[in-house]
JSON list of C-alpha atoms in Angstrom, two decimals:
[
{"chain": "A", "resi": 1220, "resn": "UNK", "atom": "CA", "xyz": [0.00, 0.00, 0.00]},
{"chain": "A", "resi": 1221, "resn": "UNK", "atom": "CA", "xyz": [1.06, 3.54, -0.71]},
{"chain": "A", "resi": 1222, "resn": "UNK", "atom": "CA", "xyz": [1.35, 5.95, 2.22]},
{"chain": "A", "resi": 1223, "resn": "UNK", "atom": "CA", "xyz": [2.21, 9.62, 2.40]},
{"chain": "A", "resi": 1224, "resn": "UNK", "atom": "CA", "xyz": [3.50, 11.21, 5.61]},
{"chain": "A", "resi": 1225, "resn": "UNK", "atom": "CA", "xyz": [3.67, 14.89, 6.45]},
{"chain": "A", "resi": 1226, "resn": "UNK", "atom": "CA", "xyz": [5.27, 15.24, 9.85]},
{"chain": "A", "resi": 1227, "resn": "UNK", "atom": "CA", "xyz": [4.74, 18.98, 10.29]},
{"chain": "A", "resi": 1228, "resn": "UNK", "atom": "CA", "xyz": [1.09, 19.71, 11.18]},
{"chain": "A", "resi": 1229, "resn": "UNK", "atom": "CA", "xyz": [1.69, 23.46, 11.44]},
{"chain": "A", "resi": 1230, "resn": "UNK", "atom": "CA", "xyz": [4.36, 25.86, 10.30]},
{"chain": "A", "resi": 1231, "resn": "UNK", "atom": "CA", "xyz": [4.77, 29.61, 10.13]},
{"chain": "A", "resi": 1232, "resn": "UNK", "atom": "CA", "xyz": [7.09, 31.88, 8.20]},
{"chain": "A", "resi": 1233, "resn": "UNK", "atom": "CA", "xyz": [7.71, 35.59, 8.04]},
{"chain": "A", "resi": 1234, "resn": "UNK", "atom": "CA", "xyz": [6.63, 37.32, 4.88]},
{"chain": "A", "resi": 1235, "resn": "UNK", "atom": "CA", "xyz": [9.43, 37.35, 2.26]},
{"chain": "A", "resi": 1236, "resn": "UNK", "atom": "CA", "xyz": [11.28, 34.50, 3.99]},
{"chain": "A", "resi": 1237, "resn": "UNK", "atom": "CA", "xyz": [11.78, 30.94, 2.76]},
{"chain": "A", "resi": 1238, "resn": "UNK", "atom": "CA", "xyz": [10.08, 27.88, 4.22]},
{"chain": "A", "resi": 1239, "resn": "UNK", "atom": "CA", "xyz": [10.39, 24.16, 3.51]},
{"chain": "A", "resi": 1240, "resn": "UNK", "atom": "CA", "xyz": [7.58, 21.67, 4.00]},
{"chain": "A", "resi": 1241, "resn": "UNK", "atom": "CA", "xyz": [8.48, 18.00, 4.39]},
{"chain": "A", "resi": 1242, "resn": "UNK", "atom": "CA", "xyz": [6.91, 14.92, 2.88]},
{"chain": "A", "resi": 1243, "resn": "UNK", "atom": "CA", "xyz": [7.89, 11.28, 2.81]},
{"chain": "A", "resi": 1244, "resn": "UNK", "atom": "CA", "xyz": [6.14, 8.44, 1.06]},
{"chain": "A", "resi": 1245, "resn": "UNK", "atom": "CA", "xyz": [6.30, 4.71, 0.87]},
{"chain": "A", "resi": 1246, "resn": "UNK", "atom": "CA", "xyz": [5.85, 2.67, -2.27]},
{"chain": "A", "resi": 1247, "resn": "UNK", "atom": "CA", "xyz": [7.34, -0.31, -4.00]},
{"chain": "A", "resi": 1248, "resn": "UNK", "atom": "CA", "xyz": [6.55, 1.15, -7.42]},
{"chain": "A", "resi": 1249, "resn": "UNK", "atom": "CA", "xyz": [9.16, 2.72, -9.66]},
{"chain": "A", "resi": 1250, "resn": "UNK", "atom": "CA", "xyz": [6.99, 4.93, -11.87]},
{"chain": "A", "resi": 1251, "resn": "UNK", "atom": "CA", "xyz": [4.77, 7.41, -10.13]},
{"chain": "A", "resi": 1252, "resn": "UNK", "atom": "CA", "xyz": [3.97, 11.08, -9.70]},
{"chain": "A", "resi": 1253, "resn": "UNK", "atom": "CA", "xyz": [4.25, 13.35, -6.70]},
{"chain": "A", "resi": 1254, "resn": "UNK", "atom": "CA", "xyz": [2.34, 16.54, -6.09]},
{"chain": "A", "resi": 1255, "resn": "UNK", "atom": "CA", "xyz": [1.92, 19.43, -3.74]},
{"chain": "A", "resi": 1256, "resn": "UNK", "atom": "CA", "xyz": [-1.59, 20.83, -3.51]},
{"chain": "A", "resi": 1257, "resn": "UNK", "atom": "CA", "xyz": [-2.61, 24.03, -1.75]},
{"chain": "A", "resi": 1258, "resn": "UNK", "atom": "CA", "xyz": [-5.97, 24.43, -0.02]},
{"chain": "A", "resi": 1259, "resn": "UNK", "atom": "CA", "xyz": [-6.59, 28.03, 1.09]},
{"chain": "A", "resi": 1260, "resn": "UNK", "atom": "CA", "xyz": [-9.13, 28.60, 3.87]},
{"chain": "A", "resi": 1261, "resn": "UNK", "atom": "CA", "xyz": [-12.64, 27.86, 2.58]},
{"chain": "A", "resi": 1262, "resn": "UNK", "atom": "CA", "xyz": [-11.40, 27.55, -0.97]},
{"chain": "A", "resi": 1263, "resn": "UNK", "atom": "CA", "xyz": [-10.79, 24.65, -3.28]},
{"chain": "A", "resi": 1264, "resn": "UNK", "atom": "CA", "xyz": [-7.55, 22.75, -3.70]},
{"chain": "A", "resi": 1265, "resn": "UNK", "atom": "CA", "xyz": [-5.22, 23.80, -6.45]},
{"chain": "A", "resi": 1266, "resn": "UNK", "atom": "CA", "xyz": [-2.10, 22.16, -7.78]},
{"chain": "A", "resi": 1267, "resn": "UNK", "atom": "CA", "xyz": [1.13, 23.91, -6.80]},
{"chain": "A", "resi": 1268, "resn": "UNK", "atom": "CA", "xyz": [3.74, 21.68, -8.37]},
{"chain": "A", "resi": 1269, "resn": "UNK", "atom": "CA", "xyz": [4.25, 18.13, -9.62]},
{"chain": "A", "resi": 1270, "resn": "UNK", "atom": "CA", "xyz": [7.19, 15.81, -10.12]},
{"chain": "A", "resi": 1271, "resn": "UNK", "atom": "CA", "xyz": [7.46, 12.72, -12.30]},
{"chain": "A", "resi": 1272, "resn": "UNK", "atom": "CA", "xyz": [9.51, 10.04, -10.53]},
{"chain": "A", "resi": 1273, "resn": "UNK", "atom": "CA", "xyz": [11.49, 9.19, -13.66]},
{"chain": "A", "resi": 1274, "resn": "UNK", "atom": "CA", "xyz": [12.82, 12.75, -13.87]},
{"chain": "A", "resi": 1275, "resn": "UNK", "atom": "CA", "xyz": [15.93, 13.42, -11.85]},
{"chain": "A", "resi": 1276, "resn": "UNK", "atom": "CA", "xyz": [15.65, 17.19, -12.19]},
{"chain": "A", "resi": 1277, "resn": "UNK", "atom": "CA", "xyz": [13.69, 18.86, -9.43]},
{"chain": "A", "resi": 1278, "resn": "UNK", "atom": "CA", "xyz": [10.54, 20.67, -10.55]},
{"chain": "A", "resi": 1279, "resn": "UNK", "atom": "CA", "xyz": [10.21, 24.42, -10.11]},
{"chain": "A", "resi": 1280, "resn": "UNK", "atom": "CA", "xyz": [7.25, 26.77, -10.54]},
{"chain": "A", "resi": 1281, "resn": "UNK", "atom": "CA", "xyz": [8.12, 30.39, -9.91]},
{"chain": "A", "resi": 1282, "resn": "UNK", "atom": "CA", "xyz": [8.63, 30.71, -6.13]},
{"chain": "A", "resi": 1283, "resn": "UNK", "atom": "CA", "xyz": [7.91, 27.02, -5.53]},
{"chain": "A", "resi": 1284, "resn": "UNK", "atom": "CA", "xyz": [10.46, 24.27, -5.92]},
{"chain": "A", "resi": 1285, "resn": "UNK", "atom": "CA", "xyz": [10.84, 20.70, -4.74]},
{"chain": "A", "resi": 1286, "resn": "UNK", "atom": "CA", "xyz": [13.67, 18.58, -3.44]},
{"chain": "A", "resi": 1287, "resn": "UNK", "atom": "CA", "xyz": [12.94, 15.09, -4.74]},
{"chain": "A", "resi": 1288, "resn": "UNK", "atom": "CA", "xyz": [15.08, 12.34, -3.26]},
{"chain": "A", "resi": 1289, "resn": "UNK", "atom": "CA", "xyz": [13.82, 9.11, -4.83]},
{"chain": "A", "resi": 1290, "resn": "UNK", "atom": "CA", "xyz": [16.05, 6.72, -2.89]},
{"chain": "A", "resi": 1291, "resn": "UNK", "atom": "CA", "xyz": [15.06, 8.33, 0.39]},
{"chain": "A", "resi": 1292, "resn": "UNK", "atom": "CA", "xyz": [11.40, 8.59, -0.73]},
{"chain": "A", "resi": 1293, "resn": "UNK", "atom": "CA", "xyz": [11.39, 12.23, 0.23]},
{"chain": "A", "resi": 1294, "resn": "UNK", "atom": "CA", "xyz": [9.62, 15.09, -1.53]},
{"chain": "A", "resi": 1295, "resn": "UNK", "atom": "CA", "xyz": [9.89, 18.49, 0.18]},
{"chain": "A", "resi": 1296, "resn": "UNK", "atom": "CA", "xyz": [8.42, 21.78, -1.00]},
{"chain": "A", "resi": 1297, "resn": "UNK", "atom": "CA", "xyz": [10.36, 25.02, -0.74]},
{"chain": "A", "resi": 1298, "resn": "UNK", "atom": "CA", "xyz": [8.50, 28.31, -0.90]},
{"chain": "A", "resi": 1299, "resn": "UNK", "atom": "CA", "xyz": [10.72, 31.31, -1.51]},
{"chain": "A", "resi": 1300, "resn": "UNK", "atom": "CA", "xyz": [9.80, 34.95, -0.86]},
{"chain": "A", "resi": 1301, "resn": "UNK", "atom": "CA", "xyz": [6.70, 33.87, 1.09]},
{"chain": "A", "resi": 1302, "resn": "UNK", "atom": "CA", "xyz": [3.59, 35.96, 0.52]},
{"chain": "A", "resi": 1303, "resn": "UNK", "atom": "CA", "xyz": [0.46, 36.42, 2.63]},
{"chain": "A", "resi": 1304, "resn": "UNK", "atom": "CA", "xyz": [-1.51, 34.59, -0.04]},
{"chain": "A", "resi": 1305, "resn": "UNK", "atom": "CA", "xyz": [0.57, 31.48, 0.58]},
{"chain": "A", "resi": 1306, "resn": "UNK", "atom": "CA", "xyz": [-1.28, 30.96, 3.87]},
{"chain": "A", "resi": 1307, "resn": "UNK", "atom": "CA", "xyz": [-3.08, 27.64, 3.37]},
{"chain": "A", "resi": 1308, "resn": "UNK", "atom": "CA", "xyz": [-3.06, 23.92, 4.04]},
{"chain": "A", "resi": 1309, "resn": "UNK", "atom": "CA", "xyz": [-0.52, 22.15, 1.88]},
{"chain": "A", "resi": 1310, "resn": "UNK", "atom": "CA", "xyz": [-1.02, 18.52, 0.96]},
{"chain": "A", "resi": 1311, "resn": "UNK", "atom": "CA", "xyz": [1.59, 16.20, -0.45]},
{"chain": "A", "resi": 1312, "resn": "UNK", "atom": "CA", "xyz": [0.13, 13.55, -2.76]},
{"chain": "A", "resi": 1313, "resn": "UNK", "atom": "CA", "xyz": [1.27, 10.44, -4.59]},
{"chain": "A", "resi": 1314, "resn": "UNK", "atom": "CA", "xyz": [-0.24, 8.85, -7.67]},
{"chain": "A", "resi": 1315, "resn": "UNK", "atom": "CA", "xyz": [0.51, 6.10, -10.16]},
{"chain": "A", "resi": 1316, "resn": "UNK", "atom": "CA", "xyz": [-2.04, 7.43, -12.62]},
{"chain": "A", "resi": 1317, "resn": "UNK", "atom": "CA", "xyz": [-5.58, 7.32, -11.30]},
{"chain": "A", "resi": 1318, "resn": "UNK", "atom": "CA", "xyz": [-5.87, 6.93, -7.55]},
{"chain": "A", "resi": 1319, "resn": "UNK", "atom": "CA", "xyz": [-4.28, 9.66, -5.45]},
{"chain": "A", "resi": 1320, "resn": "UNK", "atom": "CA", "xyz": [-2.96, 9.24, -1.91]},
{"chain": "A", "resi": 1321, "resn": "UNK", "atom": "CA", "xyz": [-2.74, 12.35, 0.22]},
{"chain": "A", "resi": 1322, "resn": "UNK", "atom": "CA", "xyz": [-0.84, 13.18, 3.38]},
{"chain": "A", "resi": 1323, "resn": "UNK", "atom": "CA", "xyz": [-2.51, 14.75, 6.40]},
{"chain": "A", "resi": 1324, "resn": "UNK", "atom": "CA", "xyz": [-1.39, 18.22, 5.43]},
{"chain": "A", "resi": 1325, "resn": "UNK", "atom": "CA", "xyz": [0.71, 21.06, 6.81]},
{"chain": "A", "resi": 1326, "resn": "UNK", "atom": "CA", "xyz": [-1.00, 24.27, 7.83]},
{"chain": "A", "resi": 1327, "resn": "UNK", "atom": "CA", "xyz": [1.24, 27.16, 6.76]},
{"chain": "A", "resi": 1328, "resn": "UNK", "atom": "CA", "xyz": [0.76, 30.66, 8.10]},
{"chain": "A", "resi": 1329, "resn": "UNK", "atom": "CA", "xyz": [2.64, 33.56, 6.58]},
{"chain": "A", "resi": 1330, "resn": "UNK", "atom": "CA", "xyz": [3.16, 36.28, 9.16]},
{"chain": "A", "resi": 1331, "resn": "UNK", "atom": "CA", "xyz": [3.23, 39.91, 8.01]},
{"chain": "B", "resi": 920, "resn": "UNK", "atom": "CA", "xyz": [-15.34, 26.85, -18.48]},
{"chain": "B", "resi": 921, "resn": "UNK", "atom": "CA", "xyz": [-15.72, 27.73, -14.81]},
{"chain": "B", "resi": 922, "resn": "UNK", "atom": "CA", "xyz": [-14.07, 24.63, -13.38]},
{"chain": "B", "resi": 923, "resn": "UNK", "atom": "CA", "xyz": [-15.46, 21.80, -11.30]},
{"chain": "B", "resi": 924, "resn": "UNK", "atom": "CA", "xyz": [-18.67, 22.66, -9.50]},
{"chain": "B", "resi": 925, "resn": "UNK", "atom": "CA", "xyz": [-20.44, 20.86, -6.67]},
{"chain": "B", "resi": 926, "resn": "UNK", "atom": "CA", "xyz": [-23.91, 21.20, -5.29]},
{"chain": "B", "resi": 927, "resn": "UNK", "atom": "CA", "xyz": [-24.92, 21.77, -2.57]},
{"chain": "B", "resi": 928, "resn": "UNK", "atom": "CA", "xyz": [-22.00, 23.44, -0.84]},
{"chain": "B", "resi": 929, "resn": "UNK", "atom": "CA", "xyz": [-23.39, 22.61, 2.58]},
{"chain": "B", "resi": 930, "resn": "UNK", "atom": "CA", "xyz": [-25.83, 19.97, 3.75]},
{"chain": "B", "resi": 931, "resn": "UNK", "atom": "CA", "xyz": [-27.16, 19.36, 7.23]},
{"chain": "B", "resi": 932, "resn": "UNK", "atom": "CA", "xyz": [-29.18, 16.21, 7.71]},
{"chain": "B", "resi": 933, "resn": "UNK", "atom": "CA", "xyz": [-30.46, 14.06, 10.50]},
{"chain": "B", "resi": 934, "resn": "UNK", "atom": "CA", "xyz": [-29.06, 10.63, 11.13]},
{"chain": "B", "resi": 935, "resn": "UNK", "atom": "CA", "xyz": [-30.83, 8.01, 9.08]},
{"chain": "B", "resi": 936, "resn": "UNK", "atom": "CA", "xyz": [-31.76, 10.31, 6.20]},
{"chain": "B", "resi": 937, "resn": "UNK", "atom": "CA", "xyz": [-30.51, 9.89, 2.64]},
{"chain": "B", "resi": 938, "resn": "UNK", "atom": "CA", "xyz": [-28.50, 12.60, 0.93]},
{"chain": "B", "resi": 939, "resn": "UNK", "atom": "CA", "xyz": [-27.35, 13.12, -2.64]},
{"chain": "B", "resi": 940, "resn": "UNK", "atom": "CA", "xyz": [-24.56, 15.32, -3.90]},
{"chain": "B", "resi": 941, "resn": "UNK", "atom": "CA", "xyz": [-23.87, 16.43, -7.44]},
{"chain": "B", "resi": 942, "resn": "UNK", "atom": "CA", "xyz": [-20.59, 17.13, -9.22]},
{"chain": "B", "resi": 943, "resn": "UNK", "atom": "CA", "xyz": [-20.20, 18.80, -12.59]},
{"chain": "B", "resi": 944, "resn": "UNK", "atom": "CA", "xyz": [-16.68, 18.27, -13.94]},
{"chain": "B", "resi": 945, "resn": "UNK", "atom": "CA", "xyz": [-14.80, 20.38, -16.44]},
{"chain": "B", "resi": 946, "resn": "UNK", "atom": "CA", "xyz": [-16.62, 19.66, -19.69]},
{"chain": "B", "resi": 947, "resn": "UNK", "atom": "CA", "xyz": [-13.81, 18.02, -21.65]},
{"chain": "B", "resi": 948, "resn": "UNK", "atom": "CA", "xyz": [-12.65, 15.85, -18.74]},
{"chain": "B", "resi": 949, "resn": "UNK", "atom": "CA", "xyz": [-13.50, 12.17, -19.03]},
{"chain": "B", "resi": 950, "resn": "UNK", "atom": "CA", "xyz": [-12.26, 11.16, -15.57]},
{"chain": "B", "resi": 951, "resn": "UNK", "atom": "CA", "xyz": [-14.11, 11.98, -12.37]},
{"chain": "B", "resi": 952, "resn": "UNK", "atom": "CA", "xyz": [-13.15, 11.24, -8.77]},
{"chain": "B", "resi": 953, "resn": "UNK", "atom": "CA", "xyz": [-14.85, 11.42, -5.41]},
{"chain": "B", "resi": 954, "resn": "UNK", "atom": "CA", "xyz": [-12.92, 11.96, -2.17]},
{"chain": "B", "resi": 955, "resn": "UNK", "atom": "CA", "xyz": [-13.86, 12.36, 1.47]},
{"chain": "B", "resi": 956, "resn": "UNK", "atom": "CA", "xyz": [-11.97, 14.75, 3.69]},
{"chain": "B", "resi": 957, "resn": "UNK", "atom": "CA", "xyz": [-12.42, 14.85, 7.45]},
{"chain": "B", "resi": 958, "resn": "UNK", "atom": "CA", "xyz": [-11.07, 17.53, 9.75]},
{"chain": "B", "resi": 959, "resn": "UNK", "atom": "CA", "xyz": [-7.32, 17.41, 10.05]},
{"chain": "B", "resi": 960, "resn": "UNK", "atom": "CA", "xyz": [-6.92, 14.82, 7.32]},
{"chain": "B", "resi": 961, "resn": "UNK", "atom": "CA", "xyz": [-6.08, 14.82, 3.67]},
{"chain": "B", "resi": 962, "resn": "UNK", "atom": "CA", "xyz": [-8.60, 13.73, 1.06]},
{"chain": "B", "resi": 963, "resn": "UNK", "atom": "CA", "xyz": [-9.30, 9.99, 0.97]},
{"chain": "B", "resi": 964, "resn": "UNK", "atom": "CA", "xyz": [-10.15, 8.37, -2.33]},
{"chain": "B", "resi": 965, "resn": "UNK", "atom": "CA", "xyz": [-13.68, 6.98, -2.62]},
{"chain": "B", "resi": 966, "resn": "UNK", "atom": "CA", "xyz": [-14.26, 6.14, -6.26]},
{"chain": "B", "resi": 967, "resn": "UNK", "atom": "CA", "xyz": [-13.27, 6.92, -9.83]},
{"chain": "B", "resi": 968, "resn": "UNK", "atom": "CA", "xyz": [-15.10, 7.04, -13.18]},
{"chain": "B", "resi": 969, "resn": "UNK", "atom": "CA", "xyz": [-13.76, 7.04, -16.68]},
{"chain": "B", "resi": 970, "resn": "UNK", "atom": "CA", "xyz": [-16.61, 8.30, -18.81]},
{"chain": "B", "resi": 971, "resn": "UNK", "atom": "CA", "xyz": [-19.69, 6.50, -17.42]},
{"chain": "B", "resi": 972, "resn": "UNK", "atom": "CA", "xyz": [-17.82, 3.45, -16.12]},
{"chain": "B", "resi": 973, "resn": "UNK", "atom": "CA", "xyz": [-17.01, 3.21, -12.44]},
{"chain": "B", "resi": 974, "resn": "UNK", "atom": "CA", "xyz": [-13.53, 1.67, -12.56]},
{"chain": "B", "resi": 975, "resn": "UNK", "atom": "CA", "xyz": [-12.31, 1.81, -8.97]},
{"chain": "B", "resi": 976, "resn": "UNK", "atom": "CA", "xyz": [-13.94, 1.84, -5.56]},
{"chain": "B", "resi": 977, "resn": "UNK", "atom": "CA", "xyz": [-12.27, 2.22, -2.20]},
{"chain": "B", "resi": 978, "resn": "UNK", "atom": "CA", "xyz": [-13.05, -0.02, 0.73]},
{"chain": "B", "resi": 979, "resn": "UNK", "atom": "CA", "xyz": [-14.21, 3.22, 2.36]},
{"chain": "B", "resi": 980, "resn": "UNK", "atom": "CA", "xyz": [-17.20, 3.14, 0.05]},
{"chain": "B", "resi": 981, "resn": "UNK", "atom": "CA", "xyz": [-19.58, 1.04, 2.11]},
{"chain": "B", "resi": 982, "resn": "UNK", "atom": "CA", "xyz": [-22.81, -0.36, 0.73]},
{"chain": "B", "resi": 983, "resn": "UNK", "atom": "CA", "xyz": [-24.61, 2.75, 1.98]},
{"chain": "B", "resi": 984, "resn": "UNK", "atom": "CA", "xyz": [-22.69, 4.80, -0.58]},
{"chain": "B", "resi": 985, "resn": "UNK", "atom": "CA", "xyz": [-23.43, 4.73, -4.28]},
{"chain": "B", "resi": 986, "resn": "UNK", "atom": "CA", "xyz": [-22.04, 6.86, -7.09]},
{"chain": "B", "resi": 987, "resn": "UNK", "atom": "CA", "xyz": [-23.21, 7.23, -10.65]},
{"chain": "B", "resi": 988, "resn": "UNK", "atom": "CA", "xyz": [-22.16, 9.03, -13.77]},
{"chain": "B", "resi": 989, "resn": "UNK", "atom": "CA", "xyz": [-24.94, 8.05, -16.14]},
{"chain": "B", "resi": 990, "resn": "UNK", "atom": "CA", "xyz": [-23.96, 9.95, -19.28]},
{"chain": "B", "resi": 991, "resn": "UNK", "atom": "CA", "xyz": [-20.30, 10.42, -18.62]},
{"chain": "B", "resi": 992, "resn": "UNK", "atom": "CA", "xyz": [-20.79, 14.04, -17.64]},
{"chain": "B", "resi": 993, "resn": "UNK", "atom": "CA", "xyz": [-22.06, 14.98, -14.17]},
{"chain": "B", "resi": 994, "resn": "UNK", "atom": "CA", "xyz": [-21.90, 12.55, -11.27]},
{"chain": "B", "resi": 995, "resn": "UNK", "atom": "CA", "xyz": [-23.96, 11.97, -8.14]},
{"chain": "B", "resi": 996, "resn": "UNK", "atom": "CA", "xyz": [-22.91, 10.52, -4.82]},
{"chain": "B", "resi": 997, "resn": "UNK", "atom": "CA", "xyz": [-25.69, 9.20, -2.61]},
{"chain": "B", "resi": 998, "resn": "UNK", "atom": "CA", "xyz": [-25.37, 8.23, 1.02]},
{"chain": "B", "resi": 999, "resn": "UNK", "atom": "CA", "xyz": [-28.22, 6.20, 2.43]},
{"chain": "B", "resi": 1000, "resn": "UNK", "atom": "CA", "xyz": [-29.12, 5.97, 6.12]},
{"chain": "B", "resi": 1001, "resn": "UNK", "atom": "CA", "xyz": [-26.55, 8.59, 7.07]},
{"chain": "B", "resi": 1002, "resn": "UNK", "atom": "CA", "xyz": [-24.52, 8.17, 10.25]},
{"chain": "B", "resi": 1003, "resn": "UNK", "atom": "CA", "xyz": [-22.69, 10.77, 12.29]},
{"chain": "B", "resi": 1004, "resn": "UNK", "atom": "CA", "xyz": [-19.41, 9.32, 11.05]},
{"chain": "B", "resi": 1005, "resn": "UNK", "atom": "CA", "xyz": [-20.36, 10.38, 7.55]},
{"chain": "B", "resi": 1006, "resn": "UNK", "atom": "CA", "xyz": [-19.89, 14.03, 8.50]},
{"chain": "B", "resi": 1007, "resn": "UNK", "atom": "CA", "xyz": [-17.09, 15.27, 6.27]},
{"chain": "B", "resi": 1008, "resn": "UNK", "atom": "CA", "xyz": [-16.25, 17.33, 3.23]},
{"chain": "B", "resi": 1009, "resn": "UNK", "atom": "CA", "xyz": [-16.95, 15.44, 0.02]},
{"chain": "B", "resi": 1010, "resn": "UNK", "atom": "CA", "xyz": [-14.69, 16.53, -2.80]},
{"chain": "B", "resi": 1011, "resn": "UNK", "atom": "CA", "xyz": [-15.04, 15.92, -6.48]},
{"chain": "B", "resi": 1012, "resn": "UNK", "atom": "CA", "xyz": [-12.19, 16.20, -8.97]},
{"chain": "B", "resi": 1013, "resn": "UNK", "atom": "CA", "xyz": [-11.87, 15.72, -12.70]},
{"chain": "B", "resi": 1014, "resn": "UNK", "atom": "CA", "xyz": [-9.09, 15.15, -15.17]},
{"chain": "B", "resi": 1015, "resn": "UNK", "atom": "CA", "xyz": [-8.51, 14.06, -18.73]},
{"chain": "B", "resi": 1016, "resn": "UNK", "atom": "CA", "xyz": [-6.77, 10.91, -19.87]},
{"chain": "B", "resi": 1017, "resn": "UNK", "atom": "CA", "xyz": [-5.88, 12.41, -23.22]},
{"chain": "B", "resi": 1018, "resn": "UNK", "atom": "CA", "xyz": [-2.20, 13.03, -23.94]},
{"chain": "B", "resi": 1019, "resn": "UNK", "atom": "CA", "xyz": [-0.92, 11.07, -20.97]},
{"chain": "B", "resi": 1020, "resn": "UNK", "atom": "CA", "xyz": [-1.15, 11.92, -17.31]},
{"chain": "B", "resi": 1021, "resn": "UNK", "atom": "CA", "xyz": [-3.25, 14.90, -16.32]},
{"chain": "B", "resi": 1022, "resn": "UNK", "atom": "CA", "xyz": [-3.60, 16.70, -13.03]},
{"chain": "B", "resi": 1023, "resn": "UNK", "atom": "CA", "xyz": [-6.81, 16.56, -11.07]},
{"chain": "B", "resi": 1024, "resn": "UNK", "atom": "CA", "xyz": [-8.87, 19.72, -10.77]},
{"chain": "B", "resi": 1025, "resn": "UNK", "atom": "CA", "xyz": [-10.87, 19.89, -7.57]},
{"chain": "B", "resi": 1026, "resn": "UNK", "atom": "CA", "xyz": [-14.27, 21.33, -6.88]},
{"chain": "B", "resi": 1027, "resn": "UNK", "atom": "CA", "xyz": [-15.11, 23.41, -3.78]},
{"chain": "B", "resi": 1028, "resn": "UNK", "atom": "CA", "xyz": [-16.61, 20.42, -1.98]},
{"chain": "B", "resi": 1029, "resn": "UNK", "atom": "CA", "xyz": [-19.87, 19.64, -0.22]},
{"chain": "B", "resi": 1030, "resn": "UNK", "atom": "CA", "xyz": [-19.70, 19.83, 3.54]},
{"chain": "B", "resi": 1031, "resn": "UNK", "atom": "CA", "xyz": [-22.02, 17.28, 5.13]},
{"chain": "B", "resi": 1032, "resn": "UNK", "atom": "CA", "xyz": [-23.06, 17.52, 8.75]},
{"chain": "B", "resi": 1033, "resn": "UNK", "atom": "CA", "xyz": [-25.07, 14.65, 10.20]},
{"chain": "B", "resi": 1034, "resn": "UNK", "atom": "CA", "xyz": [-26.84, 15.50, 13.45]}
]
């Protein structure tokens, strides 16, 4: 079975600073996808960034980047130049194509 | 297209009643998913449709739960004889299988409260 673990229930960061959210996963599969989703308060989930397991290069999307360590089964999200609008729940997710497995989330608060 | 929509956004029901939720996916998306999210947890997969065919069901989907997607467009999720443990946010997501892997786009969810 696939499991996704987020060990940081809550985090905070000062505006304009950098923060890293951790995620580990467990799978015996070799081909899969990893994602970070953002769920702002009372709003729907949106995709922040995704990583294909077969790609060694870490994905980046503007201020968001990942550190993908396949052997360690680790997939952390780095948010640079944090903005107030980054305040949200962040979910790490794993998929092999159809079914998605989500972690329990990290609540991030950006402090002005 | 305005994205994935769900109706109603909130539902309060008494234990033992039946409830039905609707999801309208993005129009060109042939895949549709239902998830349940409880407080402090990430979404848990319930079921998945490709077009009108229900291809996967989680063990979480007890026999009180039934989902349909009769014409391969909108989907309904019905819960019969609701229990307090059914209180949760029910999320719908859609994606396309065309051109390889596609991300899931989520709706705003239906929050169910069973009293």
